Amino acid sequence: MSQDLQAPTPCYPLFEQDEYQTMFSNKRALEEAHDEAKVREVFAWTTTQEYQDLNFKREALTVDPAKACQPLGAVLCALGFAKTLPYVHGSQGCVAYFRTYFNRHFKEPIACVSDSMTEDAAVFGGNNNMNIGLENASALYKPEIIAVSTTCMAEVIGDDLRAFIGNAQKDGFVDANMPIPYAHTPSFLGSHVTGWDNMFEGFARTFTSDAKRTYQVGSLQKLNVVTGFETYLGNYRVIRRMMDQMGVECSLLSDPSEVLDTPSDGHYRMYAGGTTQQEMIEAPNAIDTLLLQPWQLQKTKKVVQENWHQPATPLNVPIGLAATDALLMAISELTGKPIADALTLERGRLVDMMLDSHTWLHGKRFGLYGDPDFVLGMTAFLLELGAEPITVLSHNGNKRWQKAMKKMLADSPYGQESEVYVNCDLWHFRSLMFTRKPDFMIGNSYGKFIQRDTLAKGEQFEVPLIRIGFPIFDRHHLHRQTTWGYEGAMSILTQLVNAVLEQLDRETMKLGKTDYNFDLIR
C-alpha cells in the first residue's frame, strides 16, 4: 500500500489495486454486510412508486437537506461589507463548517472567527466567551466592523447578543465606537437564506436607526440593490455593469465579489472591496431599494418599506429574458434614465441564441431543486425556452411560494405536467427522478449522487446533472460565472443546450449501432 512520491496515484486507480480490493472484501466480511444480490434487491425497491409513497410520508427525519443553516448565510452577508469580520457566537466546530463550506465552493480563504463556546458556556452562558472573543478578534485582525451571528448552542441557552455586545463595549473589551451589527440565527430554524436576511436587518439596524439623522427618500439620485444570498460573483458585476451602461448610480448593499475572488499577486487581502459604512448610512436617501431575491428577503423588505419609507419596487430574480426586461424597465422608470442601446443589443443577441437552441431544448423535461428565488427564476427561463420543468423542489420554500410557482406553471403550455414540492429534501427528489424520469436535473453538486443512483439502475434510467446553484464543490470556477441579466441567461442557455448535445453524443457513439446520428452539424 505504498505510494511513489515521484508519481503519486490518485485514489480511483489506487483503490483498484488487488491489495485494496482484498482489504475491502475483508472489511465487508467483518461487518457481515449483505451480499450483492440483497443490496441490488433493496436498491431496486427504492426506485419504485411504492417506496416513493413511503418516502413522502416521512415526518421526523430529513435525509440530505437541500439547504444549509442560518449562520452560513449571515457570514456571507457580513463578508459583503468593507473591512468586516464575521464573528460567530457558538462552537468552534460550527465555524469550521461554515469556512470549509465556502472555501470548497469559492476556492478562497474565508475570514470568520468564533468565540469557541464549550460545555461550561452551555451551562453558565457565553458572556465571558463574547468578551474575550471580541477583544481578541479586534486586536488580531483589526476590522472596522465585527458582525456577530449565533449557532444552535447560543440560541438554545438563550444568550442575549444585544446585552452581551453592550457589556463588552461598556467594559472596554472592544472599542465602544466600533459598529457591531448582530443577528440571532438559530440553525434549527429557517435556512441560509433566512440567516442572510437576518444579518442584513442587523446592519440596517446598526447604521440607519439613528433618530438624530434626517433621511429624505430620493435626496440622493441613486438606487440601492440588495441581492440576498447569492454566490455567483459574476451577478454582482453584471448588475454594476448594467447600471453603469444606463448611467445610474448604484450601491450594492453587501457585495462580496472582491473578497471572494482576490487575485494571486503575492498580497493577502483579508478585507477586499465590499459595501462601505457610508453607503449603508446613506441608503435610506436613495430613490428606492431593489430586492433581487424577494422570496428570501422578508425582513429586509420590511426595513426598506417601514423604516426607510421606500417602495421596494416588486421584482423577481433577474434570470432569463422577461425577468431582466422587468428589472431594466423598473430601473428606467425609477430613475428616468433610458435603457442603454448596448443592453438592447445584448437582449437581441440573447433572443437570437434562444431561437438557435429552440430545436434542442423544446420539450426537454427537467427536474430542478434549490432556493426559492433561484428555482423560480430557473423555472421561468425554462418555460421561455420551451422546456418542461416537470419536477420543481425547494426545501426552504413556503406555501405562498408554492402557490405562486403553480400559477406560473399553469399559465404556460410547458408547465401543465409540473409538480412543485416544498419542505422536501434530496432523498425525496431522488425518488422523483426515478418515478418522474426527466431528461436532466438542475441543481448543486449533491445531485451527482442522484445521477449515480439513476445510472446504477441502467443507462436508460440515468438523469444527468447540470450543475447550477450552490454549492458547487466538484467543478471549478463556476462561481465566477453570471446567471443574472441577459449575460447570465446566455451563460445558462449555453450550459443547458450543450448538456443536451453532449448527452446526444454519448447516446449515439456506439460504432455501427447508434452512430447514425453522431454528426458534426448541430
PDB file of C-alpha atoms in Angstrom, residues 23-128:
ATOM      1  CA  MET A  23      -8.934  -5.142   2.255  1.00  0.00           C
ATOM      2  CA  PHE A  24     -12.429  -4.053   1.187  1.00  0.00           C
ATOM      3  CA  SER A  25     -13.586  -7.678   0.922  1.00  0.00           C
ATOM      4  CA  ASN A  26     -12.246  -8.449   4.392  1.00  0.00           C
ATOM      5  CA  LYS A  27     -13.991  -5.373   5.766  1.00  0.00           C
ATOM      6  CA  ARG A  28     -17.328  -6.465   4.307  1.00  0.00           C
ATOM      7  CA  ALA A  29     -16.871  -9.932   5.830  1.00  0.00           C
ATOM      8  CA  LEU A  30     -16.023  -8.453   9.237  1.00  0.00           C
ATOM      9  CA  GLU A  31     -19.103  -6.222   9.117  1.00  0.00           C
ATOM     10  CA  GLU A  32     -21.280  -9.136   7.989  1.00  0.00           C
ATOM     11  CA  ALA A  33     -22.535  -6.972   5.123  1.00  0.00           C
ATOM     12  CA  HIS A  34     -25.390  -8.148   2.927  1.00  0.00           C
ATOM     13  CA  ASP A  35     -24.422  -9.878  -0.295  1.00  0.00           C
ATOM     14  CA  GLU A  36     -24.601  -8.143  -3.665  1.00  0.00           C
ATOM     15  CA  ALA A  37     -27.932  -9.720  -4.585  1.00  0.00           C
ATOM     16  CA  LYS A  38     -29.628  -8.358  -1.450  1.00  0.00           C
ATOM     17  CA  VAL A  39     -28.128  -4.915  -1.996  1.00  0.00           C
ATOM     18  CA  ARG A  40     -29.447  -4.860  -5.570  1.00  0.00           C
ATOM     19  CA  GLU A  41     -32.870  -6.043  -4.408  1.00  0.00           C
ATOM     20  CA  VAL A  42     -33.212  -3.248  -1.848  1.00  0.00           C
ATOM     21  CA  PHE A  43     -31.792  -0.691  -4.262  1.00  0.00           C
ATOM     22  CA  ALA A  44     -34.342  -1.677  -6.918  1.00  0.00           C
ATOM     23  CA  TRP A  45     -37.149  -1.320  -4.371  1.00  0.00           C
ATOM     24  CA  THR A  46     -36.029   2.245  -3.514  1.00  0.00           C
ATOM     25  CA  THR A  47     -36.605   3.223  -7.141  1.00  0.00           C
ATOM     26  CA  THR A  48     -40.285   2.258  -7.163  1.00  0.00           C
ATOM     27  CA  GLN A  49     -43.517   4.176  -6.698  1.00  0.00           C
ATOM     28  CA  GLU A  50     -44.222   2.043  -3.641  1.00  0.00           C
ATOM     29  CA  TYR A  51     -41.049   3.290  -1.969  1.00  0.00           C
ATOM     30  CA  GLN A  52     -41.738   6.888  -3.023  1.00  0.00           C
ATOM     31  CA  ASP A  53     -45.136   6.750  -1.323  1.00  0.00           C
ATOM     32  CA  LEU A  54     -43.459   5.623   1.905  1.00  0.00           C
ATOM     33  CA  ASN A  55     -40.655   8.154   1.463  1.00  0.00           C
ATOM     34  CA  PHE A  56     -43.093  11.068   1.256  1.00  0.00           C
ATOM     35  CA  LYS A  57     -44.776  10.004   4.500  1.00  0.00           C
ATOM     36  CA  ARG A  58     -41.625  10.833   6.497  1.00  0.00           C
ATOM     37  CA  GLU A  59     -42.243  13.442   9.195  1.00  0.00           C
ATOM     38  CA  ALA A  60     -39.420  13.378  11.745  1.00  0.00           C
ATOM     39  CA  LEU A  61     -36.425  12.712   9.525  1.00  0.00           C
ATOM     40  CA  THR A  62     -34.549  14.782   6.929  1.00  0.00           C
ATOM     41  CA  VAL A  63     -32.225  12.974   4.534  1.00  0.00           C
ATOM     42  CA  ASP A  64     -29.737  15.151   2.623  1.00  0.00           C
ATOM     43  CA  PRO A  65     -31.404  18.565   3.033  1.00  0.00           C
ATOM     44  CA  ALA A  66     -31.404  20.873   0.018  1.00  0.00           C
ATOM     45  CA  LYS A  67     -30.465  23.813   2.245  1.00  0.00           C
ATOM     46  CA  ALA A  68     -27.865  24.938   4.786  1.00  0.00           C
ATOM     47  CA  CYS A  69     -28.236  26.630   8.179  1.00  0.00           C
ATOM     48  CA  GLN A  70     -28.815  30.268   9.106  1.00  0.00           C
ATOM     49  CA  PRO A  71     -25.313  31.283  10.294  1.00  0.00           C
ATOM     50  CA  LEU A  72     -23.835  30.307   6.919  1.00  0.00           C
ATOM     51  CA  GLY A  73     -25.979  32.971   5.262  1.00  0.00           C
ATOM     52  CA  ALA A  74     -25.167  35.506   7.977  1.00  0.00           C
ATOM     53  CA  VAL A  75     -21.448  35.011   7.333  1.00  0.00           C
ATOM     54  CA  LEU A  76     -21.862  35.598   3.581  1.00  0.00           C
ATOM     55  CA  CYS A  77     -23.847  38.782   4.220  1.00  0.00           C
ATOM     56  CA  ALA A  78     -21.147  40.087   6.565  1.00  0.00           C
ATOM     57  CA  LEU A  79     -18.378  39.300   4.076  1.00  0.00           C
ATOM     58  CA  GLY A  80     -20.020  41.737   1.660  1.00  0.00           C
ATOM     59  CA  PHE A  81     -19.295  44.791   3.844  1.00  0.00           C
ATOM     60  CA  ALA A  82     -15.960  46.617   3.729  1.00  0.00           C
ATOM     61  CA  LYS A  83     -13.385  45.650   6.377  1.00  0.00           C
ATOM     62  CA  THR A  84     -15.889  43.467   8.206  1.00  0.00           C
ATOM     63  CA  LEU A  85     -15.007  40.367  10.197  1.00  0.00           C
ATOM     64  CA  PRO A  86     -17.786  37.777  10.547  1.00  0.00           C
ATOM     65  CA  TYR A  87     -17.932  36.567  14.156  1.00  0.00           C
ATOM     66  CA  VAL A  88     -19.984  33.551  15.220  1.00  0.00           C
ATOM     67  CA  HIS A  89     -21.062  33.220  18.843  1.00  0.00           C
ATOM     68  CA  GLY A  90     -21.043  29.468  19.221  1.00  0.00           C
ATOM     69  CA  SER A  91     -18.881  26.395  18.992  1.00  0.00           C
ATOM     70  CA  GLN A  92     -15.669  26.276  17.008  1.00  0.00           C
ATOM     71  CA  GLY A  93     -16.825  23.249  15.015  1.00  0.00           C
ATOM     72  CA  CYS A  94     -19.750  25.175  13.553  1.00  0.00           C
ATOM     73  CA  VAL A  95     -17.491  27.945  12.286  1.00  0.00           C
ATOM     74  CA  ALA A  96     -15.091  25.393  10.821  1.00  0.00           C
ATOM     75  CA  TYR A  97     -18.060  24.045   8.843  1.00  0.00           C
ATOM     76  CA  PHE A  98     -19.021  27.483   7.524  1.00  0.00           C
ATOM     77  CA  ARG A  99     -15.470  28.341   6.494  1.00  0.00           C
ATOM     78  CA  THR A 100     -14.882  24.955   4.880  1.00  0.00           C
ATOM     79  CA  TYR A 101     -18.187  25.067   3.031  1.00  0.00           C
ATOM     80  CA  PHE A 102     -17.393  28.438   1.470  1.00  0.00           C
ATOM     81  CA  ASN A 103     -13.753  27.515   0.926  1.00  0.00           C
ATOM     82  CA  ARG A 104     -14.722  24.437  -1.072  1.00  0.00           C
ATOM     83  CA  HIS A 105     -17.137  26.480  -3.201  1.00  0.00           C
ATOM     84  CA  PHE A 106     -15.132  29.677  -3.785  1.00  0.00           C
ATOM     85  CA  LYS A 107     -11.631  28.137  -3.571  1.00  0.00           C
ATOM     86  CA  GLU A 108     -10.667  31.114  -1.398  1.00  0.00           C
ATOM     87  CA  PRO A 109      -9.648  31.554   2.252  1.00  0.00           C
ATOM     88  CA  ILE A 110     -12.649  32.683   4.285  1.00  0.00           C
ATOM     89  CA  ALA A 111     -12.244  35.107   7.189  1.00  0.00           C
ATOM     90  CA  CYS A 112     -14.552  34.130  10.037  1.00  0.00           C
ATOM     91  CA  VAL A 113     -13.904  33.764  13.762  1.00  0.00           C
ATOM     92  CA  SER A 114     -15.624  32.024  16.665  1.00  0.00           C
ATOM     93  CA  ASP A 115     -15.624  32.572  20.424  1.00  0.00           C
ATOM     94  CA  SER A 116     -15.442  28.793  20.825  1.00  0.00           C
ATOM     95  CA  MET A 117     -18.219  28.072  23.286  1.00  0.00           C
ATOM     96  CA  THR A 118     -17.798  24.721  25.056  1.00  0.00           C
ATOM     97  CA  GLU A 119     -19.663  22.745  27.729  1.00  0.00           C
ATOM     98  CA  ASP A 120     -19.138  25.292  30.515  1.00  0.00           C
ATOM     99  CA  ALA A 121     -20.564  28.087  28.353  1.00  0.00           C
ATOM    100  CA  ALA A 122     -23.565  25.907  27.588  1.00  0.00           C
ATOM    101  CA  VAL A 123     -24.268  25.752  31.342  1.00  0.00           C
ATOM    102  CA  PHE A 124     -23.262  29.236  32.508  1.00  0.00           C
ATOM    103  CA  GLY A 125     -23.824  31.258  29.320  1.00  0.00           C
ATOM    104  CA  GLY A 126     -21.399  32.666  26.784  1.00  0.00           C
ATOM    105  CA  ASN A 127     -20.902  36.221  28.063  1.00  0.00           C
ATOM    106  CA  ASN A 128     -17.279  35.604  29.005  1.00  0.00           C
TER     107      ASN A 128
END
